[in-house]
PDB file of C-alpha atoms in Angstrom:
ATOM      1  CA  UNK Q   9      94.853 -70.392   1.370  1.00  0.00           C
ATOM      2  CA  UNK Q  10      95.892 -68.471  -1.761  1.00  0.00           C
ATOM      3  CA  UNK Q  11      94.331 -65.013  -1.640  1.00  0.00           C
ATOM      4  CA  UNK Q  12      94.086 -62.091  -4.049  1.00  0.00           C
ATOM      5  CA  UNK Q  13      97.832 -61.317  -4.368  1.00  0.00           C
ATOM      6  CA  UNK Q  14      98.842 -64.940  -4.989  1.00  0.00           C
ATOM      7  CA  UNK Q  15      96.023 -65.596  -7.452  1.00  0.00           C
ATOM      8  CA  UNK Q  16      96.832 -62.326  -9.243  1.00  0.00           C
ATOM      9  CA  UNK Q  17     100.447 -63.489  -9.523  1.00  0.00           C
ATOM     10  CA  UNK Q  18      99.379 -66.927 -10.775  1.00  0.00           C
ATOM     11  CA  UNK Q  19      97.219 -65.290 -13.471  1.00  0.00           C
ATOM     12  CA  UNK Q  20     100.186 -63.171 -14.572  1.00  0.00           C
ATOM     13  CA  UNK Q  21     102.447 -66.235 -14.539  1.00  0.00           C
ATOM     14  CA  UNK Q  22     100.012 -68.181 -16.725  1.00  0.00           C
ATOM     15  CA  UNK Q  23      99.592 -65.286 -19.144  1.00  0.00           C
ATOM     16  CA  UNK Q  24     103.307 -65.530 -19.834  1.00  0.00           C
ATOM     17  CA  UNK Q  25     103.441 -69.320 -20.031  1.00  0.00           C
ATOM     18  CA  UNK Q  26     100.213 -70.587 -21.584  1.00  0.00           C
ATOM     19  CA  UNK Q  27      98.548 -67.868 -23.675  1.00  0.00           C
ATOM     20  CA  UNK Q  28      98.907 -68.790 -27.336  1.00  0.00           C
ATOM     21  CA  UNK Q  29      99.318 -72.497 -26.635  1.00  0.00           C
ATOM     22  CA  UNK Q  30      96.717 -75.123 -27.401  1.00  0.00           C
ATOM     23  CA  UNK Q  31      95.436 -77.524 -24.771  1.00  0.00           C
ATOM     24  CA  UNK Q  32      96.446 -81.039 -25.771  1.00  0.00           C
ATOM     25  CA  UNK Q  33      94.337 -82.722 -23.123  1.00  0.00           C
ATOM     26  CA  UNK Q  34      93.148 -82.457 -19.528  1.00  0.00           C
ATOM     27  CA  UNK Q  35      93.431 -85.345 -17.083  1.00  0.00           C
ATOM     28  CA  UNK Q  36      90.982 -85.316 -14.166  1.00  0.00           C
ATOM     29  CA  UNK Q  37      92.121 -87.482 -11.262  1.00  0.00           C
ATOM     30  CA  UNK Q  38      89.875 -86.145  -8.503  1.00  0.00           C
ATOM     31  CA  UNK Q  39      86.368 -86.332  -9.916  1.00  0.00           C
ATOM     32  CA  UNK Q  40      85.008 -84.572  -6.824  1.00  0.00           C
ATOM     33  CA  UNK Q  41      86.983 -81.448  -7.764  1.00  0.00           C
ATOM     34  CA  UNK Q  42      85.183 -81.058 -11.106  1.00  0.00           C
ATOM     35  CA  UNK Q  43      81.956 -79.189 -10.373  1.00  0.00           C
ATOM     36  CA  UNK Q  44      80.466 -78.937 -13.893  1.00  0.00           C
ATOM     37  CA  UNK Q  45      79.677 -81.294 -16.765  1.00  0.00           C
ATOM     38  CA  UNK Q  46      78.508 -79.033 -19.617  1.00  0.00           C
ATOM     39  CA  UNK Q  47      80.703 -78.201 -21.460  1.00  0.00           C
ATOM     40  CA  UNK Q  48      82.657 -81.385 -20.729  1.00  0.00           C
ATOM     41  CA  UNK Q  49      86.291 -80.991 -19.756  1.00  0.00           C
ATOM     42  CA  UNK Q  50      87.210 -82.799 -22.982  1.00  0.00           C
ATOM     43  CA  UNK Q  51      85.882 -79.777 -24.919  1.00  0.00           C
ATOM     44  CA  UNK Q  52      89.088 -77.932 -24.004  1.00  0.00           C
ATOM     45  CA  UNK Q  53      91.228 -80.303 -26.083  1.00  0.00           C
ATOM     46  CA  UNK Q  54      92.566 -78.651 -29.252  1.00  0.00           C
ATOM     47  CA  UNK Q  55      91.484 -75.152 -28.226  1.00  0.00           C
ATOM     48  CA  UNK Q  56      93.932 -72.290 -27.687  1.00  0.00           C
ATOM     49  CA  UNK Q  57      94.418 -70.410 -24.419  1.00  0.00           C
ATOM     50  CA  UNK Q  58      93.667 -66.749 -25.105  1.00  0.00           C
ATOM     51  CA  UNK Q  59      93.798 -65.219 -21.640  1.00  0.00           C
ATOM     52  CA  UNK Q  60      94.284 -65.643 -17.909  1.00  0.00           C
ATOM     53  CA  UNK Q  61      92.468 -63.555 -15.326  1.00  0.00           C
ATOM     54  CA  UNK Q  62      91.444 -63.367 -11.690  1.00  0.00           C
ATOM     55  CA  UNK Q  63      88.015 -62.934 -10.104  1.00  0.00           C
ATOM     56  CA  UNK Q  64      88.468 -62.507  -6.352  1.00  0.00           C
ATOM     57  CA  UNK Q  65      90.287 -65.706  -5.377  1.00  0.00           C
ATOM     58  CA  UNK Q  66      89.197 -67.540  -8.542  1.00  0.00           C
ATOM     59  CA  UNK Q  67      91.695 -68.182 -11.348  1.00  0.00           C
ATOM     60  CA  UNK Q  68      90.254 -68.064 -14.882  1.00  0.00           C
ATOM     61  CA  UNK Q  69      91.801 -69.435 -18.081  1.00  0.00           C
ATOM     62  CA  UNK Q  70      90.009 -68.397 -21.255  1.00  0.00           C
ATOM     63  CA  UNK Q  71      90.380 -71.223 -23.768  1.00  0.00           C
ATOM     64  CA  UNK Q  72      88.836 -69.972 -27.019  1.00  0.00           C
ATOM     65  CA  UNK Q  73      85.725 -68.803 -25.181  1.00  0.00           C
ATOM     66  CA  UNK Q  74      85.437 -71.741 -22.808  1.00  0.00           C
ATOM     67  CA  UNK Q  75      86.640 -70.917 -19.314  1.00  0.00           C
ATOM     68  CA  UNK Q  76      88.563 -73.175 -16.978  1.00  0.00           C
ATOM     69  CA  UNK Q  77      87.869 -71.569 -13.611  1.00  0.00           C
ATOM     70  CA  UNK Q  78      89.690 -72.759 -10.494  1.00  0.00           C
ATOM     71  CA  UNK Q  79      89.283 -72.072  -6.803  1.00  0.00           C
ATOM     72  CA  UNK Q  80      92.310 -73.394  -4.921  1.00  0.00           C
ATOM     73  CA  UNK Q  81      90.548 -73.426  -1.535  1.00  0.00           C
ATOM     74  CA  UNK Q  82      92.591 -73.903   1.636  1.00  0.00           C
ATOM     75  CA  UNK Q  83      95.282 -76.340   0.495  1.00  0.00           C
ATOM     76  CA  UNK Q  84      95.190 -76.342  -3.296  1.00  0.00           C
ATOM     77  CA  UNK Q  85      98.013 -75.135  -5.509  1.00  0.00           C
ATOM     78  CA  UNK Q  86      99.110 -74.836  -9.124  1.00  0.00           C
ATOM     79  CA  UNK Q  87     102.418 -76.537  -9.988  1.00  0.00           C
ATOM     80  CA  UNK Q  88     104.012 -75.670 -13.309  1.00  0.00           C
ATOM     81  CA  UNK Q  89     105.841 -78.307 -15.370  1.00  0.00           C
ATOM     82  CA  UNK Q  90     108.173 -77.451 -18.241  1.00  0.00           C
ATOM     83  CA  UNK Q  91     107.761 -81.068 -19.298  1.00  0.00           C
ATOM     84  CA  UNK Q  92     104.635 -82.957 -18.332  1.00  0.00           C
ATOM     85  CA  UNK Q  93     105.294 -86.686 -17.783  1.00  0.00           C
ATOM     86  CA  UNK Q  94     104.031 -88.823 -20.617  1.00  0.00           C
ATOM     87  CA  UNK Q  95     103.138 -91.690 -18.298  1.00  0.00           C
ATOM     88  CA  UNK Q  96      99.566 -91.674 -16.954  1.00  0.00           C
ATOM     89  CA  UNK Q  97      99.158 -89.613 -13.808  1.00  0.00           C
ATOM     90  CA  UNK Q  98      98.317 -91.449 -10.621  1.00  0.00           C
ATOM     91  CA  UNK Q  99      96.380 -90.208  -7.596  1.00  0.00           C
ATOM     92  CA  UNK Q 100      97.885 -90.103  -4.109  1.00  0.00           C
ATOM     93  CA  UNK Q 101     101.207 -88.879  -2.756  1.00  0.00           C
ATOM     94  CA  UNK Q 102     102.142 -85.990  -0.464  1.00  0.00           C
ATOM     95  CA  UNK Q 103     100.340 -83.434  -2.641  1.00  0.00           C
ATOM     96  CA  UNK Q 104      97.630 -85.470  -4.373  1.00  0.00           C
ATOM     97  CA  UNK Q 105      97.047 -84.554  -7.992  1.00  0.00           C
ATOM     98  CA  UNK Q 106      93.521 -83.401  -8.786  1.00  0.00           C
ATOM     99  CA  UNK Q 107      93.878 -82.264 -12.402  1.00  0.00           C
ATOM    100  CA  UNK Q 108      96.627 -82.034 -15.019  1.00  0.00           C
ATOM    101  CA  UNK Q 109      96.626 -79.787 -18.096  1.00  0.00           C
ATOM    102  CA  UNK Q 110      98.837 -80.800 -21.044  1.00  0.00           C
ATOM    103  CA  UNK Q 111      99.810 -78.109 -23.566  1.00  0.00           C
ATOM    104  CA  UNK Q 112     100.837 -78.561 -27.179  1.00  0.00           C
ATOM    105  CA  UNK Q 113     104.553 -77.941 -26.506  1.00  0.00           C
ATOM    106  CA  UNK Q 114     104.799 -80.622 -23.820  1.00  0.00           C
ATOM    107  CA  UNK Q 115     104.558 -78.206 -20.890  1.00  0.00           C
ATOM    108  CA  UNK Q 116     101.577 -77.832 -18.592  1.00  0.00           C
ATOM    109  CA  UNK Q 117     100.503 -77.616 -14.999  1.00  0.00           C
ATOM    110  CA  UNK Q 118      99.073 -79.666 -12.175  1.00  0.00           C
ATOM    111  CA  UNK Q 119      96.390 -78.709  -9.682  1.00  0.00           C
ATOM    112  CA  UNK Q 120      97.166 -80.416  -6.379  1.00  0.00           C
ATOM    113  CA  UNK Q 121      95.558 -80.400  -2.950  1.00  0.00           C
ATOM    114  CA  UNK Q 122      97.152 -81.458   0.296  1.00  0.00           C
ATOM    115  CA  UNK Q 123      95.346 -82.598   3.447  1.00  0.00           C
ATOM    116  CA  UNK Q 124      92.221 -84.619   4.041  1.00  0.00           C
ATOM    117  CA  UNK Q 125      89.685 -81.796   3.845  1.00  0.00           C
ATOM    118  CA  UNK Q 126      89.146 -81.284   0.129  1.00  0.00           C
ATOM    119  CA  UNK Q 127      87.826 -77.991  -1.206  1.00  0.00           C
ATOM    120  CA  UNK Q 128      89.617 -77.407  -4.515  1.00  0.00           C
ATOM    121  CA  UNK Q 129      86.999 -76.704  -7.194  1.00  0.00           C
ATOM    122  CA  UNK Q 130      87.296 -76.726 -10.990  1.00  0.00           C
ATOM    123  CA  UNK Q 131      84.609 -75.416 -13.342  1.00  0.00           C
ATOM    124  CA  UNK Q 132      84.408 -75.606 -17.141  1.00  0.00           C
ATOM    125  CA  UNK Q 133      81.934 -72.910 -18.210  1.00  0.00           C
ATOM    126  CA  UNK Q 134      81.073 -70.623 -21.106  1.00  0.00           C
ATOM    127  CA  UNK Q 135      80.983 -67.547 -18.882  1.00  0.00           C
ATOM    128  CA  UNK Q 136      82.830 -67.030 -15.554  1.00  0.00           C
ATOM    129  CA  UNK Q 137      79.588 -65.732 -14.062  1.00  0.00           C
ATOM    130  CA  UNK Q 138      78.172 -69.239 -14.515  1.00  0.00           C
ATOM    131  CA  UNK Q 139      80.271 -70.113 -11.462  1.00  0.00           C
ATOM    132  CA  UNK Q 140      78.109 -69.220  -8.421  1.00  0.00           C
ATOM    133  CA  UNK Q 141      81.094 -68.082  -6.369  1.00  0.00           C
ATOM    134  CA  UNK Q 142      82.172 -65.668  -9.108  1.00  0.00           C
ATOM    135  CA  UNK Q 143      78.697 -64.322  -9.750  1.00  0.00           C
ATOM    136  CA  UNK Q 144      78.275 -63.498  -6.065  1.00  0.00           C
ATOM    137  CA  UNK Q 145      81.546 -61.634  -5.573  1.00  0.00           C
ATOM    138  CA  UNK Q 146      81.641 -58.174  -4.058  1.00  0.00           C
ATOM    139  CA  UNK Q 147      83.774 -55.341  -5.482  1.00  0.00           C
ATOM    140  CA  UNK Q 148      87.435 -56.006  -6.198  1.00  0.00           C
ATOM    141  CA  UNK Q 149      89.608 -53.920  -3.857  1.00  0.00           C
ATOM    142  CA  UNK Q 150      92.191 -53.299  -6.596  1.00  0.00           C
ATOM    143  CA  UNK Q 151      89.588 -51.898  -8.983  1.00  0.00           C
ATOM    144  CA  UNK Q 152      89.442 -48.140  -9.328  1.00  0.00           C
ATOM    145  CA  UNK Q 153      85.760 -48.173  -8.376  1.00  0.00           C
ATOM    146  CA  UNK Q 154      86.646 -49.393  -4.881  1.00  0.00           C
ATOM    147  CA  UNK Q 155      86.874 -46.003  -3.208  1.00  0.00           C
ATOM    148  CA  UNK Q 156      86.623 -44.896   0.406  1.00  0.00           C
ATOM    149  CA  UNK Q 157      83.050 -43.821  -0.327  1.00  0.00           C
ATOM    150  CA  UNK Q 158      82.259 -47.317  -1.624  1.00  0.00           C
ATOM    151  CA  UNK Q 159      83.737 -48.851   1.525  1.00  0.00           C
ATOM    152  CA  UNK Q 160      81.686 -46.449   3.641  1.00  0.00           C
ATOM    153  CA  UNK Q 161      78.537 -47.747   1.928  1.00  0.00           C
ATOM    154  CA  UNK Q 162      79.649 -51.331   2.578  1.00  0.00           C
ATOM    155  CA  UNK Q 163      80.188 -50.933   6.335  1.00  0.00           C
ATOM    156  CA  UNK Q 164      77.172 -48.711   6.967  1.00  0.00           C
ATOM    157  CA  UNK Q 165      74.737 -50.435   9.303  1.00  0.00           C
ATOM    158  CA  UNK Q 166      76.695 -53.704   9.415  1.00  0.00           C
ATOM    159  CA  UNK Q 167      76.572 -55.141  12.957  1.00  0.00           C
ATOM    160  CA  UNK Q 168      79.430 -57.453  12.037  1.00  0.00           C
ATOM    161  CA  UNK Q 169      82.979 -57.662  13.312  1.00  0.00           C
ATOM    162  CA  UNK Q 170      85.286 -56.010  10.793  1.00  0.00           C
ATOM    163  CA  UNK Q 171      87.509 -59.107  10.537  1.00  0.00           C
ATOM    164  CA  UNK Q 172      84.584 -61.237   9.343  1.00  0.00           C
ATOM    165  CA  UNK Q 173      83.318 -58.548   7.000  1.00  0.00           C
ATOM    166  CA  UNK Q 174      86.707 -58.272   5.270  1.00  0.00           C
ATOM    167  CA  UNK Q 175      86.718 -62.045   4.683  1.00  0.00           C
ATOM    168  CA  UNK Q 176      83.179 -62.138   3.249  1.00  0.00           C
ATOM    169  CA  UNK Q 177      83.656 -62.610  -0.510  1.00  0.00           C
ATOM    170  CA  UNK Q 178      80.184 -61.276  -1.251  1.00  0.00           C
ATOM    171  CA  UNK Q 179      81.177 -58.006   0.429  1.00  0.00           C
ATOM    172  CA  UNK Q 180      84.776 -57.521  -0.794  1.00  0.00           C
ATOM    173  CA  UNK Q 181      86.407 -59.993  -3.191  1.00  0.00           C
ATOM    174  CA  UNK Q 182      89.770 -61.605  -2.640  1.00  0.00           C
ATOM    175  CA  UNK Q 183      90.682 -61.004   1.010  1.00  0.00           C
ATOM    176  CA  UNK Q 184      91.052 -64.067   3.228  1.00  0.00           C
ATOM    177  CA  UNK Q 185      92.242 -64.852   6.722  1.00  0.00           C
ATOM    178  CA  UNK Q 186      95.871 -63.831   6.243  1.00  0.00           C
ATOM    179  CA  UNK Q 187      95.441 -60.488   4.514  1.00  0.00           C
ATOM    180  CA  UNK Q 188      92.549 -59.428   6.715  1.00  0.00           C
ATOM    181  CA  UNK Q 189      94.959 -59.760   9.676  1.00  0.00           C
ATOM    182  CA  UNK Q 190      97.558 -57.753   7.775  1.00  0.00           C
ATOM    183  CA  UNK Q 191      95.105 -55.029   6.751  1.00  0.00           C
ATOM    184  CA  UNK Q 192      93.798 -54.586  10.289  1.00  0.00           C
ATOM    185  CA  UNK Q 193      97.324 -54.380  11.682  1.00  0.00           C
ATOM    186  CA  UNK Q 194      98.217 -51.655   9.170  1.00  0.00           C
ATOM    187  CA  UNK Q 195      94.959 -49.835  10.001  1.00  0.00           C
ATOM    188  CA  UNK Q 196      95.669 -50.221  13.771  1.00  0.00           C
ATOM    189  CA  UNK Q 197      92.163 -51.608  14.215  1.00  0.00           C
ATOM    190  CA  UNK Q 198      90.800 -54.360  16.442  1.00  0.00           C
ATOM    191  CA  UNK Q 199      89.561 -57.408  14.495  1.00  0.00           C
ATOM    192  CA  UNK Q 200      86.501 -57.390  16.780  1.00  0.00           C
ATOM    193  CA  UNK Q 201      85.501 -53.796  16.037  1.00  0.00           C
ATOM    194  CA  UNK Q 202      81.933 -53.572  14.735  1.00  0.00           C
ATOM    195  CA  UNK Q 203      81.809 -52.336  11.138  1.00  0.00           C
ATOM    196  CA  UNK Q 204      78.888 -49.962  11.725  1.00  0.00           C
ATOM    197  CA  UNK Q 205      80.868 -48.075  14.396  1.00  0.00           C
ATOM    198  CA  UNK Q 206      83.587 -46.950  11.987  1.00  0.00           C
ATOM    199  CA  UNK Q 207      83.872 -43.185  11.676  1.00  0.00           C
ATOM    200  CA  UNK Q 208      84.639 -41.480   8.374  1.00  0.00           C
ATOM    201  CA  UNK Q 209      88.297 -41.264   9.444  1.00  0.00           C
ATOM    202  CA  UNK Q 210      88.269 -44.983  10.331  1.00  0.00           C
ATOM    203  CA  UNK Q 211      86.865 -45.835   6.905  1.00  0.00           C
ATOM    204  CA  UNK Q 212      89.498 -43.741   5.140  1.00  0.00           C
ATOM    205  CA  UNK Q 213      92.247 -45.397   7.172  1.00  0.00           C
ATOM    206  CA  UNK Q 214      90.880 -48.878   6.521  1.00  0.00           C
ATOM    207  CA  UNK Q 215      90.480 -48.214   2.800  1.00  0.00           C
ATOM    208  CA  UNK Q 216      94.087 -47.047   2.557  1.00  0.00           C
ATOM    209  CA  UNK Q 217      95.254 -50.120   4.489  1.00  0.00           C
ATOM    210  CA  UNK Q 218      93.324 -52.499   2.206  1.00  0.00           C
ATOM    211  CA  UNK Q 219      94.607 -51.004  -1.025  1.00  0.00           C
ATOM    212  CA  UNK Q 220      98.231 -50.508   0.022  1.00  0.00           C
ATOM    213  CA  UNK Q 221      98.553 -53.916   1.708  1.00  0.00           C
ATOM    214  CA  UNK Q 222      97.200 -55.788  -1.300  1.00  0.00           C
ATOM    215  CA  UNK Q 223      99.082 -53.724  -3.875  1.00  0.00           C
ATOM    216  CA  UNK Q 224     102.340 -54.171  -1.973  1.00  0.00           C
ATOM    217  CA  UNK Q 225     101.791 -57.931  -1.825  1.00  0.00           C
ATOM    218  CA  UNK Q 226     101.011 -58.076  -5.542  1.00  0.00           C
ATOM    219  CA  UNK Q 227     104.143 -56.083  -6.317  1.00  0.00           C
ATOM    220  CA  UNK Q 228     106.317 -58.385  -4.197  1.00  0.00           C
ATOM    221  CA  UNK Q 229     104.948 -61.382  -6.096  1.00  0.00           C
ATOM    222  CA  UNK Q 230     105.388 -59.875  -9.542  1.00  0.00           C
ATOM    223  CA  UNK Q 231     107.534 -62.001 -11.835  1.00  0.00           C
ATOM    224  CA  UNK Q 232     107.944 -64.881  -9.386  1.00  0.00           C
ATOM    225  CA  UNK Q 233     107.654 -68.509 -10.441  1.00  0.00           C
ATOM    226  CA  UNK Q 234     104.499 -70.243  -9.236  1.00  0.00           C
ATOM    227  CA  UNK Q 235     106.570 -72.419  -6.923  1.00  0.00           C
ATOM    228  CA  UNK Q 236     107.954 -69.371  -5.099  1.00  0.00           C
ATOM    229  CA  UNK Q 237     104.694 -67.584  -4.361  1.00  0.00           C
ATOM    230  CA  UNK Q 238     103.845 -69.383  -1.128  1.00  0.00           C
ATOM    231  CA  UNK Q 239     107.237 -68.586   0.346  1.00  0.00           C
ATOM    232  CA  UNK Q 240     106.963 -64.928  -0.662  1.00  0.00           C
ATOM    233  CA  UNK Q 241     103.555 -64.646   0.972  1.00  0.00           C
ATOM    234  CA  UNK Q 242     104.807 -66.108   4.258  1.00  0.00           C
ATOM    235  CA  UNK Q 243     107.911 -63.916   4.276  1.00  0.00           C
ATOM    236  CA  UNK Q 244     105.934 -60.747   3.606  1.00  0.00           C
ATOM    237  CA  UNK Q 245     103.346 -61.187   6.384  1.00  0.00           C
ATOM    238  CA  UNK Q 246     103.837 -58.975   9.443  1.00  0.00           C
ATOM    239  CA  UNK Q 247     101.426 -60.500  11.995  1.00  0.00           C
ATOM    240  CA  UNK Q 248      99.518 -63.386  10.429  1.00  0.00           C
ATOM    241  CA  UNK Q 249     101.036 -66.717  11.387  1.00  0.00           C
ATOM    242  CA  UNK Q 250     103.540 -64.991  13.699  1.00  0.00           C
ATOM    243  CA  UNK Q 251     102.112 -65.731  17.148  1.00  0.00           C
ATOM    244  CA  UNK Q 252     104.742 -65.173  19.818  1.00  0.00           C
ATOM    245  CA  UNK Q 253     107.019 -63.081  17.616  1.00  0.00           C
ATOM    246  CA  UNK Q 254     107.679 -59.364  18.016  1.00  0.00           C
ATOM    247  CA  UNK Q 255     105.498 -56.859  16.218  1.00  0.00           C
ATOM    248  CA  UNK Q 256     107.670 -55.197  13.547  1.00  0.00           C
ATOM    249  CA  UNK Q 257     106.101 -51.823  14.367  1.00  0.00           C
ATOM    250  CA  UNK Q 258     106.120 -51.592  18.175  1.00  0.00           C
ATOM    251  CA  UNK Q 259     107.931 -54.678  19.437  1.00  0.00           C
ATOM    252  CA  UNK Q 260     104.991 -56.051  21.452  1.00  0.00           C
ATOM    253  CA  UNK Q 261     104.313 -59.796  21.326  1.00  0.00           C
ATOM    254  CA  UNK Q 262     101.932 -60.859  18.568  1.00  0.00           C
ATOM    255  CA  UNK Q 263      98.963 -62.741  20.008  1.00  0.00           C
ATOM    256  CA  UNK Q 264      96.353 -65.104  18.637  1.00  0.00           C
ATOM    257  CA  UNK Q 265      92.655 -65.861  18.956  1.00  0.00           C
ATOM    258  CA  UNK Q 266      91.710 -69.399  17.902  1.00  0.00           C
ATOM    259  CA  UNK Q 267      88.461 -70.489  16.282  1.00  0.00           C
ATOM    260  CA  UNK Q 268      87.107 -73.893  15.303  1.00  0.00           C
ATOM    261  CA  UNK Q 269      88.902 -74.062  11.959  1.00  0.00           C
ATOM    262  CA  UNK Q 270      91.123 -70.977  11.837  1.00  0.00           C
ATOM    263  CA  UNK Q 271      92.924 -68.385  13.940  1.00  0.00           C
ATOM    264  CA  UNK Q 272      93.661 -64.680  13.779  1.00  0.00           C
ATOM    265  CA  UNK Q 273      96.797 -62.868  14.891  1.00  0.00           C
ATOM    266  CA  UNK Q 274      97.106 -59.272  16.065  1.00  0.00           C
ATOM    267  CA  UNK Q 275      99.276 -56.861  18.013  1.00  0.00           C
ATOM    268  CA  UNK Q 276      97.704 -55.620  21.292  1.00  0.00           C
ATOM    269  CA  UNK Q 277      99.680 -52.372  21.369  1.00  0.00           C
ATOM    270  CA  UNK Q 278      98.965 -51.449  17.750  1.00  0.00           C
ATOM    271  CA  UNK Q 279      95.370 -52.636  17.549  1.00  0.00           C
ATOM    272  CA  UNK Q 280      93.583 -53.066  20.873  1.00  0.00           C
ATOM    273  CA  UNK Q 281      94.915 -50.374  23.170  1.00  0.00           C
ATOM    274  CA  UNK Q 282      97.296 -52.826  24.811  1.00  0.00           C
ATOM    275  CA  UNK Q 283      94.495 -55.193  25.865  1.00  0.00           C
ATOM    276  CA  UNK Q 284      94.950 -58.866  24.917  1.00  0.00           C
ATOM    277  CA  UNK Q 285      91.867 -60.444  23.408  1.00  0.00           C
ATOM    278  CA  UNK Q 286      90.595 -63.525  25.225  1.00  0.00           C
ATOM    279  CA  UNK Q 287      89.027 -66.581  23.667  1.00  0.00           C
ATOM    280  CA  UNK Q 288      86.314 -65.787  21.130  1.00  0.00           C
ATOM    281  CA  UNK Q 289      83.597 -66.875  23.560  1.00  0.00           C
ATOM    282  CA  UNK Q 290      84.883 -64.627  26.355  1.00  0.00           C
ATOM    283  CA  UNK Q 291      86.257 -61.602  24.508  1.00  0.00           C
ATOM    284  CA  UNK Q 292      84.589 -58.255  24.730  1.00  0.00           C
ATOM    285  CA  UNK Q 293      84.277 -56.283  21.515  1.00  0.00           C
ATOM    286  CA  UNK Q 294      86.798 -53.490  21.614  1.00  0.00           C
ATOM    287  CA  UNK Q 295      85.801 -50.071  20.457  1.00  0.00           C
TER     288      UNK Q 295
END
């Protein structure tokens, strides 16, 4: 799933490519992906793109005051085209096309979504906050207002595992499964640690890990083509998706805990005092 660094990079990429261009037309192939009807998607035709921004994991194109807001979900992606085919787009294929945007110079981009479980969502709204997922976002961890004191307020009294809290978009915006693993590895913290048990030193360490991990990932993605962002993310991850490999810090074997629809990866030596975590149903919460 694209998370904050990739969506930030996509927004920067689109600012360079589409701002100042008019939308010629928008083709919607997956009706289920379009979540709004007023304004209609046809209202974008003839209007000029004036900005591109990010809200958490939402991508936002400002088109003369009407916003095309996209959530790429688990398997969605944006594919840039220097020349958009003139022939009508067809559904299906390896990466089924959900929506295509044509610009006035013949370029444009596709929104595609692989797999059978569809979650890609497109909204055409007058204000980004008209999108429920945007309106309910917690603080952005790259914003200057996200301080260690703010994080301390967030975790206070929360009887929730820190891994789940980091992924909760209403608590902190933009962090998903991959970067929560990375943050906790940098912080040397068990994913099962209860948020309310964090000391002031723990909070300071976690805050530093969040900010530096995300900023480093954003910096690595800066200037990359949209097509290269997935590869950069995978290459830059230290523990997530690396079950069975050696921890780059201590050399221990990276382990995994599986859930119904996802999995987390961690280093026992760095994060859990050398103790492997068992299955979710059997694991004890580590202090």
